[in-house]
Amino acid sequence: MKSLFLSLNSKVFLFLSLSVIALFSSKISAQDLDSKVDTVTAADIVLENTTAGEFTPGKGFTIVKTRLGSLNISAYGLARYVNQVDNDPKFLDHLGRERTVDPRQDITWHRSMIWFSGFFLTPKFNYCLTVWSLASTNQTLLFGYMRYSFQKEINVGVGIVPNLGSRSMQGAWPFFLSSDRVLAEEFFRPGFTMGAFVTGEVLPKFYYNFTVGNNLSILGTTVSQLTRDLSTSASIWWMPTTGEFGPRGGYGDFEIHEDVATRFGASFTHMRDDRQTPVSTSAPNNTQTKISDGVYLFETGALADDVTLVKADFDLLSVDAGIKHNGWHLQVEYYFRNISKFDLYYHTEAAEAPSYNSIYDHGFYASLSYELIPKALQIYASASQIFDQYKMKPSEVVGGMNYYPAGTRSLRLNLNVIYVNKSAASSSFGFYLGGLNGMSLSTGIDILI
C-alpha cells in the first residue's frame, strides 16, 4: 500500500487534470458563455459546495441582485466551553524525553465566519469573500475564491482551497457530529492553502476534485516563507444509491433518509514539505504535521537530539465510506500516511541521524449516530485508533448529543465528551493537546445563517 500511493506524483496529477478538461471541453458551447440572463426575476444564487464547507456560505440574505451581479451575506458563529482534564500533566515522547501538557478550561466565542458571495456578469461566474476569525488564537483573516462553471462536469476556480487528504476537508463542515474533528481526522489531515481547483460530476453520481496549492497549510504563512514546491491533491467520490448524502454531505442522518444513501470516496495529497523557518529557530512556522507523540514534525529535536528536519515528502491516502438510513448514519475513514526523503540539519558534530529514513503511520475513525427525536435530538459515538511507527498507539472514544431547538441544522446545541489516550493531535482549534491522556469535555452552541 505504501508503494502504491508513493508512486503518484505531480506529473500524474497534471495529466489527469488535463485529461478531464479535454474530455469534456467539446461539450462547451457558445450558449454556455451567454451572460444575458434575467437575474432580476431568476431565483437567488446558492453556491454549491464544490470546495469545502468552510468556504460555502449558508443561505444568507440577498442584498443586491441585478443583471450584472449579486451580493449575498451569510454568517456562522460558535460559542464553546472546553475543559481538558489530565491528572498527570507530563508525558514521554517517542524518544523517552519528558514533556508537559497544559490542559485548557475556557469559555470562548470560538469561531466566526462572514461570507460575501454572489455572481458577476453571468451566474456561471461566482465569487465568495470570507472573513474568518478564531478568537481562541486571536487570528482574523480575509480570503476568497472565484469559480467559473462551464457545466456540471467542469468547474474551475482559484483562491483558497483545501488539500484534499480527508473527507472532512471537502464539505461537511459545520455539519460535523460535534463542532470540530475527531482525533484521527485531526492528526492525519492536511490544511487549507491558496491554489487552483477543477471539480465536477464526471459521470452520473460520480464526482472528482483536483487541486494544486502553495503548501499544506497557509495559516500563519507569508509568501516569503513559501518554497517553489507545490502541493497536489485529488479526490473522487461515488454516491451510487440516492446520488446525494444530505446537505454538504454532513454527518448524521438529520434528513431521515427513507431510501438508503451511500457515499464512497478516496483522497490523496502529496507535498515536498518545508519547516518554513531558519534552522537557528527551534520552533517551526509549519505546524500542520505532527508525529504520533503530538510533537511538531519540524521542531528541532523531534526526530533526534540536536537534529532538525528541514524538508520531507508528505504523502497521504485516505478511503472513506458512509451509509444513511432512517435516522442512522455510519461513517468510516482509513488513513495511510508516509513521511520520507528527509533533509536533515545537524546542530552539533555529535548529533546523530535517526535510524530510519521514513515515518509510516496509519489509522481510522468510525462514527455512528442516530436521530433519537427526528429534527430535534441526535446521539452519537465515535472511536479513533492510530497505528504508528513509534508504537505510541494513540486512541480515543467519543460520545455526545445534539439538540436542534428550531428543527434545523442551522442552530445547534452540542455536548461532546472525549476520552483520549496519548493524543497525537494538538491545536487550539480543536479538542486535543499533544500527549493529553484523559478527558476533553465541551459544550457549545453554533448558528449558520
CSV table of N, CA and C in Angstrom, one decimal, residues 144-218:
chain,number,residue,atom,x,y,z
A,144,GLY,N,-10.7,34.5,-0.1
A,144,GLY,CA,-11.8,34.2,-1.0
A,144,GLY,C,-11.4,33.3,-2.2
A,145,TYR,N,-12.4,33.1,-3.1
A,145,TYR,CA,-12.1,32.4,-4.3
A,145,TYR,C,-13.1,32.8,-5.4
A,146,MET,N,-12.7,32.6,-6.6
A,146,MET,CA,-13.6,32.8,-7.8
A,146,MET,C,-13.7,31.5,-8.5
A,147,ARG,N,-14.9,31.2,-9.1
A,147,ARG,CA,-15.1,30.0,-9.8
A,147,ARG,C,-16.0,30.2,-11.0
A,148,TYR,N,-15.6,29.5,-12.1
A,148,TYR,CA,-16.4,29.5,-13.3
A,148,TYR,C,-17.0,28.1,-13.6
A,149,SER,N,-18.3,28.0,-13.8
A,149,SER,CA,-18.9,26.7,-14.0
A,149,SER,C,-19.2,26.6,-15.5
A,150,PHE,N,-18.4,25.8,-16.2
A,150,PHE,CA,-18.7,25.6,-17.6
A,150,PHE,C,-19.9,24.8,-17.8
A,151,GLN,N,-20.0,23.7,-17.0
A,151,GLN,CA,-21.1,22.8,-16.9
A,151,GLN,C,-20.9,21.9,-15.7
A,152,LYS,N,-21.8,21.0,-15.5
A,152,LYS,CA,-21.7,20.2,-14.3
A,152,LYS,C,-20.4,19.4,-14.2
A,153,GLU,N,-19.9,19.0,-15.4
A,153,GLU,CA,-18.6,18.2,-15.4
A,153,GLU,C,-17.4,19.0,-15.1
A,154,ILE,N,-17.4,20.3,-15.3
A,154,ILE,CA,-16.2,21.1,-15.2
A,154,ILE,C,-16.5,22.4,-14.5
A,155,ASN,N,-16.0,22.6,-13.3
A,155,ASN,CA,-16.0,23.9,-12.6
A,155,ASN,C,-14.5,24.2,-12.2
A,156,VAL,N,-14.0,25.3,-12.6
A,156,VAL,CA,-12.7,25.7,-12.3
A,156,VAL,C,-12.6,26.9,-11.4
A,157,GLY,N,-11.7,27.0,-10.6
A,157,GLY,CA,-11.6,28.1,-9.6
A,157,GLY,C,-10.2,28.4,-9.1
A,158,VAL,N,-10.0,29.5,-8.5
A,158,VAL,CA,-8.7,29.9,-7.9
A,158,VAL,C,-9.0,30.7,-6.6
A,159,GLY,N,-8.1,30.5,-5.7
A,159,GLY,CA,-8.2,31.2,-4.4
A,159,GLY,C,-7.9,30.3,-3.2
A,160,ILE,N,-8.7,30.4,-2.2
A,160,ILE,CA,-8.5,29.5,-1.0
A,160,ILE,C,-9.0,28.1,-1.4
A,161,VAL,N,-8.3,27.0,-1.1
A,161,VAL,CA,-8.7,25.7,-1.5
A,161,VAL,C,-8.2,24.7,-0.3
A,162,PRO,N,-8.9,23.6,-0.2
A,162,PRO,CA,-8.5,22.6,0.7
A,162,PRO,C,-7.5,21.6,0.0
A,163,ASN,N,-6.5,21.2,0.8
A,163,ASN,CA,-5.7,20.0,0.4
A,163,ASN,C,-6.6,18.8,0.7
A,164,LEU,N,-6.9,18.0,-0.4
A,164,LEU,CA,-8.0,17.0,-0.3
A,164,LEU,C,-7.6,15.7,0.3
A,165,GLY,N,-7.0,15.7,1.5
A,165,GLY,CA,-6.5,14.5,2.0
A,165,GLY,C,-7.4,13.7,2.9
A,166,SER,N,-8.6,14.3,3.2
A,166,SER,CA,-9.6,13.6,4.0
A,166,SER,C,-11.0,14.1,3.7
A,167,ARG,N,-11.9,13.3,4.0
A,167,ARG,CA,-13.3,13.7,3.7
A,167,ARG,C,-13.8,15.0,4.4
A,168,SER,N,-13.4,15.2,5.6
A,168,SER,CA,-13.8,16.4,6.3
A,168,SER,C,-13.3,17.7,5.8
A,169,MET,N,-12.3,17.6,4.9
A,169,MET,CA,-11.8,18.8,4.2
A,169,MET,C,-12.6,19.2,3.0
A,170,GLN,N,-13.7,18.4,2.7
A,170,GLN,CA,-14.3,18.6,1.4
A,170,GLN,C,-15.8,18.9,1.5
A,171,GLY,N,-16.3,19.5,2.6
A,171,GLY,CA,-17.6,19.9,2.5
A,171,GLY,C,-18.5,19.8,3.8
A,172,ALA,N,-18.2,18.8,4.6
A,172,ALA,CA,-19.2,18.5,5.7
A,172,ALA,C,-19.3,19.6,6.7
A,173,TRP,N,-18.2,20.4,6.9
A,173,TRP,CA,-18.3,21.4,7.9
A,173,TRP,C,-19.4,22.5,7.6
A,174,PRO,N,-20.1,23.0,8.6
A,174,PRO,CA,-20.0,22.8,10.0
A,174,PRO,C,-20.9,21.7,10.5
A,175,PHE,N,-21.4,20.8,9.6
A,175,PHE,CA,-22.3,19.7,10.0
A,175,PHE,C,-21.5,18.5,10.4
A,176,PHE,N,-20.5,18.7,11.3
A,176,PHE,CA,-19.9,17.6,11.9
A,176,PHE,C,-20.8,17.1,13.0
A,177,LEU,N,-20.5,15.9,13.6
A,177,LEU,CA,-21.2,15.5,14.8
A,177,LEU,C,-21.1,16.4,16.0
A,178,SER,N,-19.8,16.9,16.1
A,178,SER,CA,-19.6,18.0,17.1
A,178,SER,C,-19.1,19.2,16.4
A,179,SER,N,-18.5,20.2,17.1
A,179,SER,CA,-18.1,21.4,16.4
A,179,SER,C,-16.7,21.3,15.9
A,180,ASP,N,-16.0,20.2,16.1
A,180,ASP,CA,-14.7,20.0,15.4
A,180,ASP,C,-14.4,18.5,15.2
A,181,ARG,N,-13.3,18.2,14.6
A,181,ARG,CA,-13.0,16.9,14.1
A,181,ARG,C,-12.6,15.9,15.2
A,182,VAL,N,-12.7,14.6,14.9
A,182,VAL,CA,-12.2,13.6,15.9
A,182,VAL,C,-10.7,13.4,15.7
A,183,LEU,N,-10.1,12.6,16.6
A,183,LEU,CA,-8.7,12.5,16.7
A,183,LEU,C,-8.0,12.1,15.4
A,184,ALA,N,-8.4,11.0,14.8
A,184,ALA,CA,-7.7,10.5,13.6
A,184,ALA,C,-7.8,11.5,12.5
A,185,GLU,N,-9.0,12.2,12.3
A,185,GLU,CA,-9.1,13.2,11.3
A,185,GLU,C,-8.1,14.3,11.5
A,186,GLU,N,-8.1,14.8,12.8
A,186,GLU,CA,-7.2,16.0,13.1
A,186,GLU,C,-5.8,15.7,13.0
A,187,PHE,N,-5.4,14.4,13.3
A,187,PHE,CA,-4.0,14.1,13.2
A,187,PHE,C,-3.5,13.9,11.8
A,188,PHE,N,-4.3,13.2,11.0
A,188,PHE,CA,-3.8,12.9,9.6
A,188,PHE,C,-4.0,14.0,8.6
A,189,ARG,N,-5.0,14.8,8.7
A,189,ARG,CA,-5.4,15.7,7.6
A,189,ARG,C,-4.4,16.7,7.3
A,190,PRO,N,-4.3,17.2,6.1
A,190,PRO,CA,-3.6,18.4,5.7
A,190,PRO,C,-4.5,19.6,6.0
A,191,GLY,N,-4.0,20.8,5.6
A,191,GLY,CA,-4.8,22.0,5.9
A,191,GLY,C,-5.3,22.7,4.6
A,192,PHE,N,-5.6,23.9,4.7
A,192,PHE,CA,-6.1,24.8,3.6
A,192,PHE,C,-4.9,25.6,3.1
A,193,THR,N,-5.0,25.9,1.8
A,193,THR,CA,-3.9,26.7,1.2
A,193,THR,C,-4.5,27.6,0.1
A,194,MET,N,-3.7,28.3,-0.6
A,194,MET,CA,-4.1,29.1,-1.8
A,194,MET,C,-3.7,28.3,-3.0
A,195,GLY,N,-4.6,28.2,-4.0
A,195,GLY,CA,-4.3,27.5,-5.2
A,195,GLY,C,-5.4,27.5,-6.2
A,196,ALA,N,-5.5,26.5,-7.0
A,196,ALA,CA,-6.5,26.4,-8.1
A,196,ALA,C,-7.1,25.0,-8.0
A,197,PHE,N,-8.3,24.9,-8.5
A,197,PHE,CA,-9.0,23.6,-8.5
A,197,PHE,C,-9.9,23.4,-9.7
A,198,VAL,N,-10.2,22.2,-10.0
A,198,VAL,CA,-11.1,21.8,-11.0
A,198,VAL,C,-12.0,20.6,-10.5
A,199,THR,N,-13.3,20.7,-10.6
A,199,THR,CA,-14.1,19.8,-9.9
A,199,THR,C,-15.4,19.6,-10.7
A,200,GLY,N,-16.1,18.5,-10.5
A,200,GLY,CA,-17.4,18.3,-11.2
A,200,GLY,C,-17.9,16.9,-11.1
A,201,GLU,N,-19.1,16.7,-11.7
A,201,GLU,CA,-19.7,15.4,-11.8
A,201,GLU,C,-19.3,14.8,-13.1
A,202,VAL,N,-18.3,13.9,-13.1
A,202,VAL,CA,-17.7,13.4,-14.4
A,202,VAL,C,-18.6,12.3,-15.0
A,203,LEU,N,-19.3,11.6,-14.1
A,203,LEU,CA,-20.3,10.6,-14.6
A,203,LEU,C,-21.5,10.7,-13.6
A,204,PRO,N,-22.6,10.1,-14.0
A,204,PRO,CA,-23.8,10.2,-13.1
A,204,PRO,C,-23.4,9.7,-11.7
A,205,LYS,N,-23.6,10.5,-10.7
A,205,LYS,CA,-23.4,10.2,-9.3
A,205,LYS,C,-21.9,10.0,-8.9
A,206,PHE,N,-21.0,10.3,-9.8
A,206,PHE,CA,-19.5,10.1,-9.6
A,206,PHE,C,-18.8,11.5,-9.8
A,207,TYR,N,-18.1,11.9,-8.8
A,207,TYR,CA,-17.5,13.2,-8.7
A,207,TYR,C,-16.0,13.2,-8.6
A,208,TYR,N,-15.4,14.3,-8.9
A,208,TYR,CA,-13.9,14.4,-8.8
A,208,TYR,C,-13.6,15.8,-8.4
A,209,ASN,N,-12.4,15.9,-7.8
A,209,ASN,CA,-11.8,17.3,-7.4
A,209,ASN,C,-10.3,17.2,-7.5
A,210,PHE,N,-9.7,18.1,-8.2
A,210,PHE,CA,-8.2,18.2,-8.3
A,210,PHE,C,-7.8,19.6,-7.8
A,211,THR,N,-6.8,19.7,-7.0
A,211,THR,CA,-6.3,21.0,-6.6
A,211,THR,C,-4.7,21.0,-6.6
A,212,VAL,N,-4.2,22.2,-6.9
A,212,VAL,CA,-2.8,22.5,-6.8
A,212,VAL,C,-2.7,23.7,-5.9
A,213,GLY,N,-1.8,23.6,-4.9
A,213,GLY,CA,-1.7,24.7,-3.9
A,213,GLY,C,-0.3,25.0,-3.5
A,214,ASN,N,-0.1,26.0,-2.7
A,214,ASN,CA,1.2,26.5,-2.3
A,214,ASN,C,1.9,25.6,-1.2
A,215,ASN,N,1.1,25.1,-0.3
A,215,ASN,CA,1.7,24.3,0.8
A,215,ASN,C,0.6,23.5,1.4
A,216,LEU,N,1.0,22.8,2.6
A,216,LEU,CA,0.0,22.0,3.3
A,216,LEU,C,-1.0,22.8,4.1
A,217,SER,N,-0.5,24.0,4.6
A,217,SER,CA,-1.4,24.9,5.3
A,217,SER,C,-0.9,26.3,5.2
A,218,ILE,N,-1.7,27.2,4.7
A,218,ILE,CA,-1.3,28.6,4.5
A,218,ILE,C,-1.5,29.4,5.8
